[in-house]
mmCIF file of C-alpha atoms in Angstrom:
data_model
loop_
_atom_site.group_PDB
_atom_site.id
_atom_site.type_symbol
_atom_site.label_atom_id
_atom_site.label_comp_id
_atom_site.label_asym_id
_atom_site.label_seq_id
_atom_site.Cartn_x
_atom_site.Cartn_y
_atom_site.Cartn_z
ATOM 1 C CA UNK A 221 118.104 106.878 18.766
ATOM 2 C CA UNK A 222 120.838 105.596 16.215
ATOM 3 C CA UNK A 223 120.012 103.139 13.579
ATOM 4 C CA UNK A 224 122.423 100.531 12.209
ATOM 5 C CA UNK A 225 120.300 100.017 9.299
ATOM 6 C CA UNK A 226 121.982 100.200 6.171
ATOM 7 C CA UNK A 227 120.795 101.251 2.373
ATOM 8 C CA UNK A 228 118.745 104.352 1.615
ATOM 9 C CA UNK A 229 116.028 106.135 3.565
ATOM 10 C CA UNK A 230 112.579 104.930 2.708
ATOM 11 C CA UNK A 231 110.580 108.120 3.346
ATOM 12 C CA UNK A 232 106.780 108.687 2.426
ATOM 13 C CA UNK A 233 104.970 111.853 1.721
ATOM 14 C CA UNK A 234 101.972 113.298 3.490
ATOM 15 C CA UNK A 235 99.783 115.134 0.760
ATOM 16 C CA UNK A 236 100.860 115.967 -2.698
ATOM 17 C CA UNK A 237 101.031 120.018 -2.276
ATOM 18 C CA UNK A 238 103.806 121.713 -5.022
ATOM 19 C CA UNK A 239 106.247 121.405 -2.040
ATOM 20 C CA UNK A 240 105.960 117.752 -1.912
ATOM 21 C CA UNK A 241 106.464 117.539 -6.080
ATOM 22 C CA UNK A 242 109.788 120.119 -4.835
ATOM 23 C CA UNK A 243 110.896 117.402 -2.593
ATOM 24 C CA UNK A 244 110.815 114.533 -4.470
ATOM 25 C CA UNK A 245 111.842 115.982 -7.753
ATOM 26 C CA UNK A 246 115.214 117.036 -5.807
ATOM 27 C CA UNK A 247 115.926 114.015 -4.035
ATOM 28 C CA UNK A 248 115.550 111.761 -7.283
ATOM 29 C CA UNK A 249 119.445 111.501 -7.987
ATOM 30 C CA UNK A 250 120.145 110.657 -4.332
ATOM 31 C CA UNK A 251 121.521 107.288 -3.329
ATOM 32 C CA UNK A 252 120.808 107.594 0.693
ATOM 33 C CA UNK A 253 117.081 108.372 0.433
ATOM 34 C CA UNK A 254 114.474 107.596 -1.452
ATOM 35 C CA UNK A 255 110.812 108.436 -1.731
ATOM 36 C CA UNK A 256 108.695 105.215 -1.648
ATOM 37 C CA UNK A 257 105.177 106.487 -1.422
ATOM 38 C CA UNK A 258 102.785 109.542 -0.869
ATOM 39 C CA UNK A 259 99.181 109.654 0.733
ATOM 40 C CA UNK A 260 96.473 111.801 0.510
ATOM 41 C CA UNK A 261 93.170 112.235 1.550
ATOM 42 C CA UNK A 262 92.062 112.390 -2.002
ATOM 43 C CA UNK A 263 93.063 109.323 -4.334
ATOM 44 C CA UNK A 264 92.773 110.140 -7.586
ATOM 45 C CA UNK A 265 95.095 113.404 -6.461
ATOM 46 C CA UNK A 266 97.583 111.273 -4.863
ATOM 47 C CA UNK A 267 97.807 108.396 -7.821
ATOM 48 C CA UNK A 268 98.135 110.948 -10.198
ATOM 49 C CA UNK A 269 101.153 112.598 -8.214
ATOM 50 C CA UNK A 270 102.828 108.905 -8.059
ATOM 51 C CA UNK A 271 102.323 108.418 -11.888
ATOM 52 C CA UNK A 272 103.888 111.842 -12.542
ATOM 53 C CA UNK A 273 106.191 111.166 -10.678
ATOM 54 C CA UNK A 274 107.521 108.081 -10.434
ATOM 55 C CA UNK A 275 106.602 106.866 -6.742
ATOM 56 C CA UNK A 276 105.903 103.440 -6.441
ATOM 57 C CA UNK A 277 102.949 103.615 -3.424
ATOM 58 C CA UNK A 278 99.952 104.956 -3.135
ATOM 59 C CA UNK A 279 98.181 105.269 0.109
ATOM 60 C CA UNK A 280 94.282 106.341 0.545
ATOM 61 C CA UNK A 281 94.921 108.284 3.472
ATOM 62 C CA UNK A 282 97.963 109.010 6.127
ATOM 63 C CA UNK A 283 96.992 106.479 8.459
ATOM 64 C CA UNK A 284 97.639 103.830 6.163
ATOM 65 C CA UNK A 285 100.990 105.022 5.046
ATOM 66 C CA UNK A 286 102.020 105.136 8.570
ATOM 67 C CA UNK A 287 100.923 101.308 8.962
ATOM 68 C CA UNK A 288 103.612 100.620 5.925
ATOM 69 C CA UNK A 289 106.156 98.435 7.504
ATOM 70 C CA UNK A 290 108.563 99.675 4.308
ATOM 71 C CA UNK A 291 108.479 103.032 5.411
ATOM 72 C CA UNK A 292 111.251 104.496 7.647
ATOM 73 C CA UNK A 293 110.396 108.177 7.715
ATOM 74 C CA UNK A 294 107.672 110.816 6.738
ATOM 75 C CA UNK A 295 107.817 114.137 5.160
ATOM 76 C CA UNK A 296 105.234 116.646 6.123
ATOM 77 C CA UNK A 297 104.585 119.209 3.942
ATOM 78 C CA UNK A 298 101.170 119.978 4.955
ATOM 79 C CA UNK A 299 99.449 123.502 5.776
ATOM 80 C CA UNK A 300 101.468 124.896 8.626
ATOM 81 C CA UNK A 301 98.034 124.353 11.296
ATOM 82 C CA UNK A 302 98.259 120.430 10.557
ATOM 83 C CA UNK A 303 102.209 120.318 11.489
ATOM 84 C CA UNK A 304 101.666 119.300 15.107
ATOM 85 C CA UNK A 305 98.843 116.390 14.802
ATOM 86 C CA UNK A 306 100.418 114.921 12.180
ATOM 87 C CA UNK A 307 103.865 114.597 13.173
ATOM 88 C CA UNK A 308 102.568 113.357 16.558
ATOM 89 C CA UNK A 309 100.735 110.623 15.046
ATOM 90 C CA UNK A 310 103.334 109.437 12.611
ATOM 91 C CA UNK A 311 106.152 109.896 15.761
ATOM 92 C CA UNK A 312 103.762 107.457 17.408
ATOM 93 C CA UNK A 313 103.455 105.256 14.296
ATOM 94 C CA UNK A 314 107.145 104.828 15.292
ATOM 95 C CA UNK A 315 108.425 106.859 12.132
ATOM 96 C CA UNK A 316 111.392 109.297 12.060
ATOM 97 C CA UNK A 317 109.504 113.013 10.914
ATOM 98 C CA UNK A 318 110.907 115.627 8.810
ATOM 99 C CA UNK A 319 108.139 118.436 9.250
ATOM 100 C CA UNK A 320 108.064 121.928 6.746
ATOM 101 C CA UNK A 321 108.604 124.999 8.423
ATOM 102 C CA UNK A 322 107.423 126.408 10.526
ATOM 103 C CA UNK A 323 107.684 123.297 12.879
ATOM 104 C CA UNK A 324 104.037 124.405 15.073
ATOM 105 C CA UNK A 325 101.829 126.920 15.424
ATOM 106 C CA UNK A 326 103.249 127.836 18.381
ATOM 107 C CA UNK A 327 106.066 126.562 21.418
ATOM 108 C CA UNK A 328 103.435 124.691 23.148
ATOM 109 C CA UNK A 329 102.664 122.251 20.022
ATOM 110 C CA UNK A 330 106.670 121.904 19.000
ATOM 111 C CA UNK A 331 107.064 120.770 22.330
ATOM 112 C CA UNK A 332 104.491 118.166 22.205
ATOM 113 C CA UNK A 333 105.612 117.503 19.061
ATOM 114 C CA UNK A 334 109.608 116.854 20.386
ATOM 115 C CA UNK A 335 107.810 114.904 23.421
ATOM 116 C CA UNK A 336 106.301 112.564 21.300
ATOM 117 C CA UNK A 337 109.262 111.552 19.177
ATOM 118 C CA UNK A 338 111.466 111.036 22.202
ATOM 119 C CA UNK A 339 108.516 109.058 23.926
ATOM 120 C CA UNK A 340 108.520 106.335 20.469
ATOM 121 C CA UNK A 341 112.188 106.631 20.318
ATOM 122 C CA UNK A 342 112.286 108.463 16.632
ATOM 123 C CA UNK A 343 113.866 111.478 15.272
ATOM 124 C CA UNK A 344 111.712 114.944 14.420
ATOM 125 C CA UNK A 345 113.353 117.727 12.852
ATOM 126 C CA UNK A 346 112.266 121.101 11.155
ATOM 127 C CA UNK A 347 113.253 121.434 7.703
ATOM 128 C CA UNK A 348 114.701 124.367 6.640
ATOM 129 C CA UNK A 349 116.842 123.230 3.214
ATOM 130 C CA UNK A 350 119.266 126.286 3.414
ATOM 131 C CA UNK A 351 120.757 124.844 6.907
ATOM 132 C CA UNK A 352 122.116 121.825 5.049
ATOM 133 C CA UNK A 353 123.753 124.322 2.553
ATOM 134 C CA UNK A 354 127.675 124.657 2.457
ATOM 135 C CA UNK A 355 126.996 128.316 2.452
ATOM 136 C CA UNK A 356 125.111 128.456 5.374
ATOM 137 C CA UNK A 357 128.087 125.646 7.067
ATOM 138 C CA UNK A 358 130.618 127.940 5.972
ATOM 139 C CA UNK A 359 128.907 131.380 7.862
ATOM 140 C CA UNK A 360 128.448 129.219 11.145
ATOM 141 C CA UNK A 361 132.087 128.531 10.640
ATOM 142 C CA UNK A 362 133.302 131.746 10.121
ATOM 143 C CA UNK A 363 130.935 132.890 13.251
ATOM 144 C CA UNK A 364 132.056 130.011 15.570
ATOM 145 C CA UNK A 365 135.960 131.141 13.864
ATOM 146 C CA UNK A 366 135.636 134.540 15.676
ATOM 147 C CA UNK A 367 136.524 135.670 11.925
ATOM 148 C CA UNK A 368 134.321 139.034 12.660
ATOM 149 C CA UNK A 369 134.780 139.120 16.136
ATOM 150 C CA UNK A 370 132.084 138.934 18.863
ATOM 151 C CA UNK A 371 128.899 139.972 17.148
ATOM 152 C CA UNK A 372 127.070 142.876 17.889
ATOM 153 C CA UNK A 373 124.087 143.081 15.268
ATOM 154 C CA UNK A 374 122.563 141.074 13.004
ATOM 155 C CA UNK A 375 119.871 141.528 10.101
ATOM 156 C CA UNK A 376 118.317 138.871 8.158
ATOM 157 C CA UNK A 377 115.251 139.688 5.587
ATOM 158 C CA UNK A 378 113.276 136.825 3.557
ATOM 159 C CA UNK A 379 110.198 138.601 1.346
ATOM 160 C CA UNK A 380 108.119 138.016 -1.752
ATOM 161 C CA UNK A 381 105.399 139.041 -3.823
ATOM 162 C CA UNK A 382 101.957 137.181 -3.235
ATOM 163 C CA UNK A 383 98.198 138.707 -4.137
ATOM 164 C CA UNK A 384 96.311 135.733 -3.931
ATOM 165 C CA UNK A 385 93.984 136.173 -1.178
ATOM 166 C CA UNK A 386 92.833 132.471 -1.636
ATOM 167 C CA UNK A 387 96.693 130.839 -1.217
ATOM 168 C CA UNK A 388 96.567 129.024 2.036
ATOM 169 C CA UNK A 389 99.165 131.421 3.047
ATOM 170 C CA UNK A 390 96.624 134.032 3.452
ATOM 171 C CA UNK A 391 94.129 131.596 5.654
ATOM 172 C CA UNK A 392 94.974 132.960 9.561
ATOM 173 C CA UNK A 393 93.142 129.366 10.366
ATOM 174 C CA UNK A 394 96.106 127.594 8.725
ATOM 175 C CA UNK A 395 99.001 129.796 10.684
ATOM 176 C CA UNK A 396 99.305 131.919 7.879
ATOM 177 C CA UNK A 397 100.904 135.265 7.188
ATOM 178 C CA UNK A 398 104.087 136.157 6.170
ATOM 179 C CA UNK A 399 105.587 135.850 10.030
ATOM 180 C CA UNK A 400 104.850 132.077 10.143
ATOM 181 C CA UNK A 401 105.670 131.504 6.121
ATOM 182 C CA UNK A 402 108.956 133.578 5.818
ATOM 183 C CA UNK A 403 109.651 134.801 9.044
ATOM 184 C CA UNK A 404 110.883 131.734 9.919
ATOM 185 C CA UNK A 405 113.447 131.735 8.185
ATOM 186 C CA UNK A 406 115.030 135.176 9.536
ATOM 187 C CA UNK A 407 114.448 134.123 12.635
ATOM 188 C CA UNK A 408 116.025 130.515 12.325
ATOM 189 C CA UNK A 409 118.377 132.587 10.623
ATOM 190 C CA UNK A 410 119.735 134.503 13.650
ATOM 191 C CA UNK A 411 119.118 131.694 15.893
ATOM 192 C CA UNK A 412 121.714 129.791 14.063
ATOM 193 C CA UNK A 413 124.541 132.696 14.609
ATOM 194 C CA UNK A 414 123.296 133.722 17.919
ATOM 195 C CA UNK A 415 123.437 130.106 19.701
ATOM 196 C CA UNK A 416 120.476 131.432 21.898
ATOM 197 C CA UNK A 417 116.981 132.427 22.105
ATOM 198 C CA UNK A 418 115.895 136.369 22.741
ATOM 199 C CA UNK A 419 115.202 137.691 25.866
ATOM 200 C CA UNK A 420 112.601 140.334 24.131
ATOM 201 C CA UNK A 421 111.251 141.507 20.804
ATOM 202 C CA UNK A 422 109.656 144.165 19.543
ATOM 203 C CA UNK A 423 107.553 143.636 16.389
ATOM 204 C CA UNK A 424 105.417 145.701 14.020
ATOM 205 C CA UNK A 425 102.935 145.022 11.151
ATOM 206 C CA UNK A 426 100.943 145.424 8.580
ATOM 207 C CA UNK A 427 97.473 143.418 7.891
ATOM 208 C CA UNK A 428 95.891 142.204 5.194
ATOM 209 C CA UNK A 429 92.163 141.758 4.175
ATOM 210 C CA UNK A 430 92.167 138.243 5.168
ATOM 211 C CA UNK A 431 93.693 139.247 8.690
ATOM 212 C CA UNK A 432 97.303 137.464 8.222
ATOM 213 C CA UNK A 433 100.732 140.087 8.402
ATOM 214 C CA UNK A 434 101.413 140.999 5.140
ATOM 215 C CA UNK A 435 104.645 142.374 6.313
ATOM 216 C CA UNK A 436 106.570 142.332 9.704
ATOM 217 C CA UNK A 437 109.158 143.817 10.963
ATOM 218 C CA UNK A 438 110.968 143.187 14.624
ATOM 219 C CA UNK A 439 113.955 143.895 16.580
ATOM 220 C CA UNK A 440 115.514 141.104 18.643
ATOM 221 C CA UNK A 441 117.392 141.762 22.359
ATOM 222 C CA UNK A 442 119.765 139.054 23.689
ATOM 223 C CA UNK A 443 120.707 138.846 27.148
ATOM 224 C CA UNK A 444 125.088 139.312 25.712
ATOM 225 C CA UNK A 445 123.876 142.131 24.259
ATOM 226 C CA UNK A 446 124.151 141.189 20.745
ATOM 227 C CA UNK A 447 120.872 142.708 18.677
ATOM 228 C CA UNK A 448 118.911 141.891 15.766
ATOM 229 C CA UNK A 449 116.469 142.593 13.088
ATOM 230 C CA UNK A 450 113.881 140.309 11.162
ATOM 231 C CA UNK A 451 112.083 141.275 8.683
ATOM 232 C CA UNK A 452 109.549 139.136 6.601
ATOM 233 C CA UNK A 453 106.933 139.914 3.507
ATOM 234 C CA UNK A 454 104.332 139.036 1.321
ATOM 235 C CA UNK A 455 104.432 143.037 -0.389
ATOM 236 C CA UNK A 456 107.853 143.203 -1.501
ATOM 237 C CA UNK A 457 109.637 141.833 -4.424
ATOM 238 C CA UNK A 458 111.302 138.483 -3.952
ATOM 239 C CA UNK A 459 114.960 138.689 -1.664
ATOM 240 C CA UNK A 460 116.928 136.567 0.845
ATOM 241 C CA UNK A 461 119.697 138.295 2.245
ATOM 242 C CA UNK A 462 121.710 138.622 5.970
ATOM 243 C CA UNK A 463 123.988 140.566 7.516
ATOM 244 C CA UNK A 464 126.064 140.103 10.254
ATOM 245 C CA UNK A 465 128.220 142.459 12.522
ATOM 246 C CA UNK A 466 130.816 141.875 14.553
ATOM 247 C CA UNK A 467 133.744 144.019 16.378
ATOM 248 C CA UNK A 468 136.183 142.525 14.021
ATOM 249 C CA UNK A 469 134.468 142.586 10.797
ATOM 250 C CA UNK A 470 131.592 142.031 9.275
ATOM 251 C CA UNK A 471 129.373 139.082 6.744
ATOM 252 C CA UNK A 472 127.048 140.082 3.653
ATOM 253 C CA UNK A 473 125.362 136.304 2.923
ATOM 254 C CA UNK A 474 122.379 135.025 1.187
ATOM 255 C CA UNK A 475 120.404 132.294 2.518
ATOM 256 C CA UNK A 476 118.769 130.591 -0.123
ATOM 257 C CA UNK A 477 117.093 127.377 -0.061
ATOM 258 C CA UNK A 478 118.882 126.206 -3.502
ATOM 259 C CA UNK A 479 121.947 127.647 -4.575
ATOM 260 C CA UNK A 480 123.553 127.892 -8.106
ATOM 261 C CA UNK A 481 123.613 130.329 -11.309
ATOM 262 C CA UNK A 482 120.519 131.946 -10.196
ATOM 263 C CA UNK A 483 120.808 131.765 -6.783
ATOM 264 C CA UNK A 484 124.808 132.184 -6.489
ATOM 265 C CA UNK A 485 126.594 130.688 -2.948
ATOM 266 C CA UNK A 486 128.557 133.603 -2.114
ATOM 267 C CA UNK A 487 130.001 134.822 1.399
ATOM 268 C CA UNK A 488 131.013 138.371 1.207
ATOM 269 C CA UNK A 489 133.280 138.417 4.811
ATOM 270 C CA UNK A 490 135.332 142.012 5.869
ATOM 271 C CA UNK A 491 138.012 141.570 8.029
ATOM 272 C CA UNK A 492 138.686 144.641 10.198
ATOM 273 C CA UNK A 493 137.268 148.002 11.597
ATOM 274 C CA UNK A 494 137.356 150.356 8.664
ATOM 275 C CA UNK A 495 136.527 151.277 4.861
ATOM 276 C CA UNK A 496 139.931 149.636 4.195
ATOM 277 C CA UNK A 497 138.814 146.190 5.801
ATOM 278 C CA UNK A 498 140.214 143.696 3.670
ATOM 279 C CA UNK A 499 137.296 141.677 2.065
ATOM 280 C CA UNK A 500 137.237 138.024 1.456
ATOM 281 C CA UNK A 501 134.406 136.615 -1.320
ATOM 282 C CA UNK A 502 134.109 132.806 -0.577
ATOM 283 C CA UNK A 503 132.241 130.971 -3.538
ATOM 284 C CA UNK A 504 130.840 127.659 -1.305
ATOM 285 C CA UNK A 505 129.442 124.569 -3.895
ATOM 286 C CA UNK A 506 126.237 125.185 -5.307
ATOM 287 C CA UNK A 507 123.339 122.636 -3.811
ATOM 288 C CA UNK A 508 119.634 121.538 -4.143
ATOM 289 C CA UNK A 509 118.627 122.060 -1.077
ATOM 290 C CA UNK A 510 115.749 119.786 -0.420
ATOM 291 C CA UNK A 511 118.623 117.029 -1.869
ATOM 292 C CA UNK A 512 120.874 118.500 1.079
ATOM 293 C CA UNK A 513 118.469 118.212 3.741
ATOM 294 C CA UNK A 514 117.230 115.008 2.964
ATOM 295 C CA UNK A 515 120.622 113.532 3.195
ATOM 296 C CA UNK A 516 121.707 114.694 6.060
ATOM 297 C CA UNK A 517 118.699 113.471 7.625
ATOM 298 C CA UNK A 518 119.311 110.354 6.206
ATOM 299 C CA UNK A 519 123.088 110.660 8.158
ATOM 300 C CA UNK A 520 120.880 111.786 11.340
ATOM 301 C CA UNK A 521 118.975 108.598 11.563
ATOM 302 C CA UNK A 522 121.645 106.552 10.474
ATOM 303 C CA UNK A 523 124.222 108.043 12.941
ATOM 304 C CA UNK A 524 122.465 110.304 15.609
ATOM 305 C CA UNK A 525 122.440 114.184 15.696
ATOM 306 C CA UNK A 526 126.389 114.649 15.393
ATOM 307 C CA UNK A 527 125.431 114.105 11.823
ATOM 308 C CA UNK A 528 122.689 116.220 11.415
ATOM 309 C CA UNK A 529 122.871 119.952 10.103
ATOM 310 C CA UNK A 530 119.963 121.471 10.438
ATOM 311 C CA UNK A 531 117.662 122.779 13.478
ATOM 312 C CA UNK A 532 118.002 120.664 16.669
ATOM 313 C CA UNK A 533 114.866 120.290 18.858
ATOM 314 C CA UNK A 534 116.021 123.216 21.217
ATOM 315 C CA UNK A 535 116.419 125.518 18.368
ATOM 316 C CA UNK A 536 113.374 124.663 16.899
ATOM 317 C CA UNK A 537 111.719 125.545 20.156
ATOM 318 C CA UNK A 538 113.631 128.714 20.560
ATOM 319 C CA UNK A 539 112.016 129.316 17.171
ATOM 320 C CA UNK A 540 108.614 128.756 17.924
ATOM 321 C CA UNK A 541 108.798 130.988 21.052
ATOM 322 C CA UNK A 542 110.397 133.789 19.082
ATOM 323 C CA UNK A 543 107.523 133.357 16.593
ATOM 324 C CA UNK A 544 104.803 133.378 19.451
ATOM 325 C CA UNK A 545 106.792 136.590 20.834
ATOM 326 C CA UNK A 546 106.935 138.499 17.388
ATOM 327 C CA UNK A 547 103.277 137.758 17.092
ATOM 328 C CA UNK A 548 102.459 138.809 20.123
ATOM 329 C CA UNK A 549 104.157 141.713 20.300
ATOM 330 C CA UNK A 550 103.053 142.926 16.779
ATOM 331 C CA UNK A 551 99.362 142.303 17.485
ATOM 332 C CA UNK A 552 99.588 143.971 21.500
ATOM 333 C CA UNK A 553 101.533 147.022 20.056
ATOM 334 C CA UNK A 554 104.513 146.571 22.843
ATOM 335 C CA UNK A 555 107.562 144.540 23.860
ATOM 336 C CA UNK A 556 106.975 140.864 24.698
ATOM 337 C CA UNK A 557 109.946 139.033 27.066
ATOM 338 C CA UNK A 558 109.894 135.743 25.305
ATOM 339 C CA UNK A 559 110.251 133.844 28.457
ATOM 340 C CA UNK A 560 106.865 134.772 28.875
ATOM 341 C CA UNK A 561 106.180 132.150 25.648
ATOM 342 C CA UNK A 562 107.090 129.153 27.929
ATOM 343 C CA UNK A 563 103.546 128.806 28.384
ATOM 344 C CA UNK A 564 102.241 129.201 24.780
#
């Protein structure tokens, strides 16, 4: 599914949420992509967004942006329950998807969702803007190094404040909750390190009024042995942060979406067994990270997945059926094998 095609990536926008304004606000300065248009179902939203912001198209409605010949790609940004039909139908309008995280609602739509863009010959990837991060490049290098040894644990925690009990993140019939918002990203998180998916989980809430997972906790068993703990929230105040164990040493890391003086790119890696381990602080370059992402999908449909560094379409899966497993588990009150989640 390579492209010769040369100049930048003409991508349109489905929707004009804050996201979308996120996206195309960061991706302004790039030369290899370049937002072209946005739809929406409501017109007056959508021209405003385009005046605002400088996009030259405005489509009444995503089935007419897909009909754009001059679009090569679309960015969905839309409620996390909409994910799967649109990507589908823009897959089958023969355009190359970058979908928001979480990629489905559950395994069972991200592989329908994969199936379509093989069957119309496009690419469809999950965005999650930290991947594309040097930080982030330099921990999978350290990991796939053996610079900590073989790992043995690993803890990963995204949470943040958020009342609102009429945000769409609280609305269970849009896959909220704090599991499907920011518990994807611990748990893409430890995919990335881990190569694998889980063989079990264990997972724990607590519920809101609205009935979404204000906070959830869950522990992680791989078949090598290796465990780990995700932990995700709408109660706490706002932090990012990893760790990872190994028999060699150890990694203190931050995961942030956008990295620079607020958000600094730091690796804190220990090399060795005991309070004495010498200690390494690796300062990676700072990044935008929609601007990251976008690029490097711009390299993956230019030049095929060797290019690409973000989630492939097995990881994404692997992350869908560790979602369906946490769920489950934390709703059932017991341990879920997440082969069972084939099915889901």
């Amino acid at each position: 599914m390579t492209s010769s095609s040369s100049g930048p990536l003409r991508i349109g926008i489905l929707g004009a949420a804050r996201i979308a304004r996120s996206f195309v606000e960061a991706v302004r300065p790039s030369a290899k992509v370049i937002v072209t248009a946005v739809a929406s179902r409501d017109g007056e939203r959508a021209a405003a967004f385009a005046r605002e912001l400088g996009i030259g198209r405005v489509h009444a409605g995503y089935d007419a942006l897909f009909a754009d010949p001059d679009i090569d790609a679309v960015y969905v940004p839309l409620p996390n329950n909409l994910h799967a039909e649109w990507s589908i139908r823009a897959a089958d309008a023969g355009k190359h998807v970058l979908c928001e995280k979480p990629l489905a609602a559950s395994a069972a739509q991200a592989r329908a969702m994969f199936a379509a863009a093989e069957k119309n010959g496009v690419y469809l990837v999950e965005a999650y803007p930290y991947r594309a991060q040097p930080q982030t490049l330099k921990v999978r290098e350290l990991v796939s190094a053996g610079a900590i040894g073989r790992i043995q644990l690993i803890q990963a925690s995204f949470g943040f404040p958020l009342a609102d009990a009429a945000n769409i993140r609280m609305d269970p019939g849009l896959a909220g909750g704090a599991l499907m918002d920011a518990g994807s990203y611990p748990v893409s998180f430890v995919r990335t390190v881990t190569g694998a998916a889980p063989s079990r989980v264990s997972a724990l809430s607590r519920w809101g009024a609205t009935g979404v997972d204000l906070t959830t906790m869950a522990t992680l068993e791989y078949p090598d042995g290796v465990l780990a703990q995700i932990s995700c929230s709408f109660s706490t105040a706002r932090h990012r942060h990893a760790f990872i164990a190994g028999d060699a040493g150890s990694i203190n890391t931050t995961y942030f979406n956008d990295t620079g003086a607020d958000f600094p790119p730091f690796v804190d890696v220990r090399r060795g067994t005991g309070w004495d381990a010498a200690r390494e602080v690796i300062e990676t370059e700072a990044r935008a990270g929609f601007l990251a992402e976008a690029e490097s999908f711009h390299d993956l449909v230019r030049f095929g997945w060797g290019a690409w560094t973000g989630a492939t379409p097995a990881e994404s899966i692997d992350i869908a059926r560790t979602l369906d497993a946490i769920a489950a588990s934390s709703r059932h009150g017991a341990p879920v094998d997440v082969a069972d989640m084939r099915g889901n």
